[in-house]
Amino acid sequence: MAREKKTCVECGHKVKSLFIQYSPGNFRLMKCENCEEVADEYVECELLIIFIDLILHKTKAYRHLLYNVVNQESANVQHLLWKLVLAYLLLDTYRSLLLRRTNDESNVSMSFLFESLEVLVNVLSANFAFVFSFAFAAKLMLVMPRGKEILLTILISSYVKIFLLAMPVWEFPVSVIFIVDMLVLTSNAVALKVMTESATSRCLAVCFIAHSIRFLVDQISGHLGTVM
């Protein structure tokens, strides 16, 4: 079996290997033949450094994560995809519950079962609209790789949603939810640019269209729920 090639985080060129290991803890980072820079400096970085660079939307960090950490050709990627879908939907459901709890006009007498069902319908319908509009816009504006790769990219780059878990602890205002939403949008755009090598403006446009439609569907579903 041919050895899987990695990617240079500086220029995106394929490289044979990221490092040569001489002994445990003793290795040398390889340089890219194309740009003659270290192919992946994040190999020897701590997770915190990588996470900070992801938050700063550095394309190098996204290339490291999407190409050199996640093996999209692996047989286990399908299991990873389902886990990410579940985590994404759970975080999105949690976001909807946070918005509902902070809405003064919400009906506090609503039964838990009915409220949970309504939130679930809202989340599923909004995300269905998001995926459909994203696929449609991307097909029109970008050179698309395989659909599974793009879906995996969007799910991974939505990691910013985990910051929502800190809201009840530090009692952030509800506006933080929308700040997180904007960070998710821009993170999706950077990841999409890395995967498709398209112009930043096109990637931002695709993500903006998809997130806008998702927001509208979420608002419409929520309004219909309150009317009913």
Tab-separated table of C-alpha atoms in Angstrom:
chain	number	residue	atom	x	y	z
A	1	MET	CA	0.000	0.000	0.000
A	2	ALA	CA	1.337	3.417	-0.943
A	3	ARG	CA	2.178	5.654	1.945
A	4	GLU	CA	-0.217	8.540	2.384
A	5	LYS	CA	1.226	11.902	1.421
A	6	LYS	CA	1.007	14.888	3.730
A	7	THR	CA	0.606	18.583	2.934
A	8	CYS	CA	2.890	21.550	3.437
A	9	VAL	CA	1.080	24.029	5.662
A	10	GLU	CA	2.895	26.953	4.055
A	11	CYS	CA	2.027	26.454	0.383
A	12	GLY	CA	-0.338	23.475	0.275
A	13	HIS	CA	2.051	21.354	-1.797
A	14	LYS	CA	2.099	17.600	-1.195
A	15	VAL	CA	5.132	16.239	0.644
A	16	LYS	CA	6.315	12.692	1.211
A	17	SER	CA	6.696	13.079	4.962
A	18	LEU	CA	6.610	15.754	7.638
A	19	PHE	CA	9.534	14.512	9.706
A	20	ILE	CA	12.162	11.825	10.051
A	21	GLN	CA	12.262	10.094	13.415
A	22	TYR	CA	15.640	8.769	14.518
A	23	SER	CA	14.573	7.585	17.961
A	24	PRO	CA	11.695	8.237	20.393
A	25	GLY	CA	11.611	11.995	20.982
A	26	ASN	CA	14.388	12.612	18.461
A	27	PHE	CA	13.177	13.696	15.033
A	28	ARG	CA	13.912	16.232	12.327
A	29	LEU	CA	11.245	18.277	10.545
A	30	MET	CA	11.301	18.009	6.769
A	31	LYS	CA	11.231	20.924	4.340
A	32	CYS	CA	8.852	21.321	1.440
A	33	GLU	CA	10.449	20.916	-1.978
A	34	ASN	CA	8.162	23.587	-3.410
A	35	CYS	CA	8.554	26.522	-0.993
A	36	GLU	CA	11.628	25.256	0.888
A	37	GLU	CA	9.988	26.016	4.231
A	38	VAL	CA	9.395	23.567	7.073
A	39	ALA	CA	6.490	21.462	5.830
A	40	ASP	CA	4.551	21.440	9.100
A	41	GLU	CA	5.898	23.307	12.103
A	42	TYR	CA	2.857	22.294	14.153
A	43	VAL	CA	4.194	18.751	14.476
A	44	GLU	CA	6.265	19.851	17.465
A	45	CYS	CA	3.760	22.401	18.823
A	46	GLU	CA	1.482	21.898	21.799
A	47	LEU	CA	-2.251	21.592	21.246
A	48	LEU	CA	-2.851	24.973	22.878
A	49	ILE	CA	-0.686	26.728	20.268
A	50	ILE	CA	-2.555	24.993	17.455
A	51	PHE	CA	-5.900	25.893	19.016
A	52	ILE	CA	-4.916	29.560	19.351
A	53	ASP	CA	-3.822	29.684	15.708
A	54	LEU	CA	-7.123	28.114	14.686
A	55	ILE	CA	-8.988	30.820	16.587
A	56	LEU	CA	-6.807	33.405	14.819
A	57	HIS	CA	-7.905	31.804	11.516
A	58	LYS	CA	-4.388	31.045	10.299
A	59	THR	CA	-4.556	28.970	7.137
A	60	LYS	CA	-1.444	27.059	8.229
A	61	ALA	CA	-3.260	25.736	11.277
A	62	TYR	CA	-6.256	24.705	9.180
A	63	ARG	CA	-4.035	22.877	6.678
A	64	HIS	CA	-2.359	21.058	9.551
A	65	LEU	CA	-5.690	19.992	11.018
A	66	LEU	CA	-7.559	19.150	7.816
A	67	TYR	CA	-4.737	17.434	5.925
A	68	ASN	CA	-2.064	16.260	8.343
A	69	VAL	CA	-4.143	15.329	11.394
A	70	VAL	CA	-7.422	14.123	9.911
A	71	ASN	CA	-6.828	11.375	7.369
A	72	GLN	CA	-9.755	11.851	4.990
A	73	GLU	CA	-8.815	8.733	3.037
A	74	SER	CA	-8.959	6.504	6.093
A	75	ALA	CA	-11.665	3.887	6.514
A	76	ASN	CA	-12.395	5.324	9.965
A	77	VAL	CA	-13.338	8.733	8.591
A	78	GLN	CA	-16.967	7.618	8.288
A	79	HIS	CA	-17.127	6.993	12.040
A	80	LEU	CA	-15.522	10.381	12.674
A	81	LEU	CA	-18.075	12.010	10.387
A	82	TRP	CA	-21.026	10.580	12.307
A	83	LYS	CA	-19.509	11.600	15.640
A	84	LEU	CA	-18.987	15.141	14.377
A	85	VAL	CA	-22.551	15.321	13.049
A	86	LEU	CA	-23.878	14.236	16.440
A	87	ALA	CA	-21.671	16.720	18.306
A	88	TYR	CA	-22.645	19.507	15.895
A	89	LEU	CA	-26.369	18.872	16.344
A	90	LEU	CA	-26.043	18.625	20.126
A	91	LEU	CA	-24.190	21.951	20.303
A	92	ASP	CA	-26.732	23.523	17.979
A	93	THR	CA	-29.557	22.227	20.152
A	94	TYR	CA	-27.809	23.645	23.201
A	95	ARG	CA	-27.528	26.997	21.408
A	96	SER	CA	-31.262	26.987	20.696
A	97	LEU	CA	-32.022	26.194	24.327
A	98	LEU	CA	-29.792	29.059	25.477
A	99	LEU	CA	-31.641	31.479	23.215
A	100	ARG	CA	-34.975	30.149	24.419
A	101	ARG	CA	-34.002	30.505	28.079
A	102	THR	CA	-32.872	34.104	27.583
A	103	ASN	CA	-36.003	35.093	25.688
A	104	ASP	CA	-38.331	36.940	28.044
A	105	GLU	CA	-41.276	36.172	25.816
A	106	SER	CA	-40.839	32.408	26.001
A	107	ASN	CA	-43.662	30.416	27.485
A	108	VAL	CA	-42.384	29.096	30.800
A	109	SER	CA	-45.438	26.884	31.204
A	110	MET	CA	-44.653	24.946	28.038
A	111	SER	CA	-44.199	21.266	28.737
A	112	PHE	CA	-40.674	19.898	28.575
A	113	LEU	CA	-41.636	17.294	25.972
A	114	PHE	CA	-43.241	19.822	23.642
A	115	GLU	CA	-40.368	22.265	24.075
A	116	SER	CA	-37.775	19.578	23.333
A	117	LEU	CA	-39.679	18.462	20.250
A	118	GLU	CA	-39.945	22.035	19.001
A	119	VAL	CA	-36.230	22.673	19.497
A	120	LEU	CA	-35.362	19.431	17.715
A	121	VAL	CA	-37.540	20.324	14.727
A	122	ASN	CA	-36.024	23.814	14.581
A	123	VAL	CA	-32.452	22.507	14.704
A	124	LEU	CA	-33.000	19.804	12.092
A	125	SER	CA	-34.880	22.067	9.682
A	126	ALA	CA	-32.343	24.900	10.022
A	127	ASN	CA	-29.384	22.600	9.452
A	128	PHE	CA	-31.066	20.865	6.532
A	129	ALA	CA	-31.540	24.281	4.943
A	130	PHE	CA	-27.917	25.122	5.757
A	131	VAL	CA	-26.509	21.998	4.097
A	132	PHE	CA	-28.759	22.318	1.045
A	133	SER	CA	-28.033	26.023	0.497
A	134	PHE	CA	-24.324	25.514	1.166
A	135	ALA	CA	-24.093	22.715	-1.395
A	136	PHE	CA	-26.038	24.742	-3.960
A	137	ALA	CA	-23.988	27.924	-3.477
A	138	ALA	CA	-20.689	26.036	-3.441
A	139	LYS	CA	-21.565	24.205	-6.640
A	140	LEU	CA	-22.210	27.523	-8.376
A	141	MET	CA	-19.231	29.455	-7.023
A	142	LEU	CA	-16.463	26.982	-6.185
A	143	VAL	CA	-14.509	24.078	-7.600
A	144	MET	CA	-15.745	21.400	-5.254
A	145	PRO	CA	-13.931	18.309	-4.004
A	146	ARG	CA	-15.968	15.349	-2.820
A	147	GLY	CA	-19.067	16.168	-0.806
A	148	LYS	CA	-17.966	14.086	2.172
A	149	GLU	CA	-14.716	16.025	2.427
A	150	ILE	CA	-16.528	19.359	2.401
A	151	LEU	CA	-19.033	18.191	5.019
A	152	LEU	CA	-16.185	16.992	7.220
A	153	THR	CA	-14.421	20.319	6.726
A	154	ILE	CA	-17.482	22.334	7.746
A	155	LEU	CA	-18.097	20.185	10.816
A	156	ILE	CA	-14.488	20.369	11.999
A	157	SER	CA	-14.231	24.113	11.400
A	158	SER	CA	-17.359	24.676	13.500
A	159	TYR	CA	-15.331	23.872	16.628
A	160	VAL	CA	-16.000	27.439	17.840
A	161	LYS	CA	-19.432	26.262	19.003
A	162	ILE	CA	-17.808	24.660	22.048
A	163	PHE	CA	-17.445	28.149	23.543
A	164	LEU	CA	-21.211	28.099	24.073
A	165	LEU	CA	-20.654	25.618	26.894
A	166	ALA	CA	-18.979	28.366	28.920
A	167	MET	CA	-21.968	30.719	28.807
A	168	PRO	CA	-23.853	29.425	31.878
A	169	VAL	CA	-20.623	29.360	33.900
A	170	TRP	CA	-19.598	32.979	33.340
A	171	GLU	CA	-23.090	34.316	32.563
A	172	PHE	CA	-22.229	35.948	29.258
A	173	PRO	CA	-24.880	38.121	27.573
A	174	VAL	CA	-26.951	36.591	24.798
A	175	SER	CA	-25.022	38.652	22.232
A	176	VAL	CA	-22.096	36.256	22.717
A	177	ILE	CA	-24.134	33.573	20.950
A	178	PHE	CA	-24.242	35.677	17.799
A	179	ILE	CA	-20.526	36.481	18.104
A	180	VAL	CA	-19.867	32.737	18.197
A	181	ASP	CA	-22.089	32.353	15.127
A	182	MET	CA	-19.972	34.909	13.256
A	183	LEU	CA	-16.770	33.131	14.278
A	184	VAL	CA	-18.212	29.852	13.025
A	185	LEU	CA	-19.012	31.513	9.693
A	186	THR	CA	-15.512	32.927	9.237
A	187	SER	CA	-13.928	29.673	10.405
A	188	ASN	CA	-15.989	27.760	7.834
A	189	ALA	CA	-14.825	30.197	5.157
A	190	VAL	CA	-11.130	29.748	6.010
A	191	ALA	CA	-11.471	25.967	6.056
A	192	LEU	CA	-13.337	26.052	2.755
A	193	LYS	CA	-10.585	28.181	1.228
A	194	VAL	CA	-7.976	25.667	2.393
A	195	MET	CA	-9.894	22.705	0.967
A	196	THR	CA	-10.910	24.233	-2.371
A	197	GLU	CA	-8.042	26.715	-2.897
A	198	SER	CA	-10.650	29.230	-4.035
A	199	ALA	CA	-10.675	32.991	-3.530
A	200	THR	CA	-11.451	34.177	-0.010
A	201	SER	CA	-14.318	36.346	-1.241
A	202	ARG	CA	-16.031	33.375	-2.893
A	203	CYS	CA	-15.652	31.201	0.193
A	204	LEU	CA	-17.026	33.971	2.399
A	205	ALA	CA	-19.937	34.471	0.017
A	206	VAL	CA	-20.840	30.767	0.062
A	207	CYS	CA	-20.698	30.608	3.853
A	208	PHE	CA	-22.619	33.863	4.257
A	209	ILE	CA	-25.420	32.637	1.988
A	210	ALA	CA	-25.680	29.290	3.772
A	211	HIS	CA	-25.581	30.769	7.277
A	212	SER	CA	-28.085	33.489	6.344
A	213	ILE	CA	-30.574	30.943	5.030
A	214	ARG	CA	-30.019	28.822	8.111
A	215	PHE	CA	-30.727	31.839	10.325
A	216	LEU	CA	-33.898	32.704	8.405
A	217	VAL	CA	-35.226	29.145	8.569
A	218	ASP	CA	-34.436	29.022	12.280
A	219	GLN	CA	-36.326	32.273	12.863
A	220	ILE	CA	-39.310	31.140	10.803
A	221	SER	CA	-39.447	27.770	12.568
A	222	GLY	CA	-39.216	29.453	15.956
A	223	HIS	CA	-41.962	31.919	15.057
A	224	LEU	CA	-44.254	29.157	13.843
A	225	GLY	CA	-43.592	27.272	17.064
A	226	THR	CA	-44.637	30.217	19.233
A	227	VAL	CA	-47.768	30.769	17.136
A	228	MET	CA	-48.786	27.145	17.473
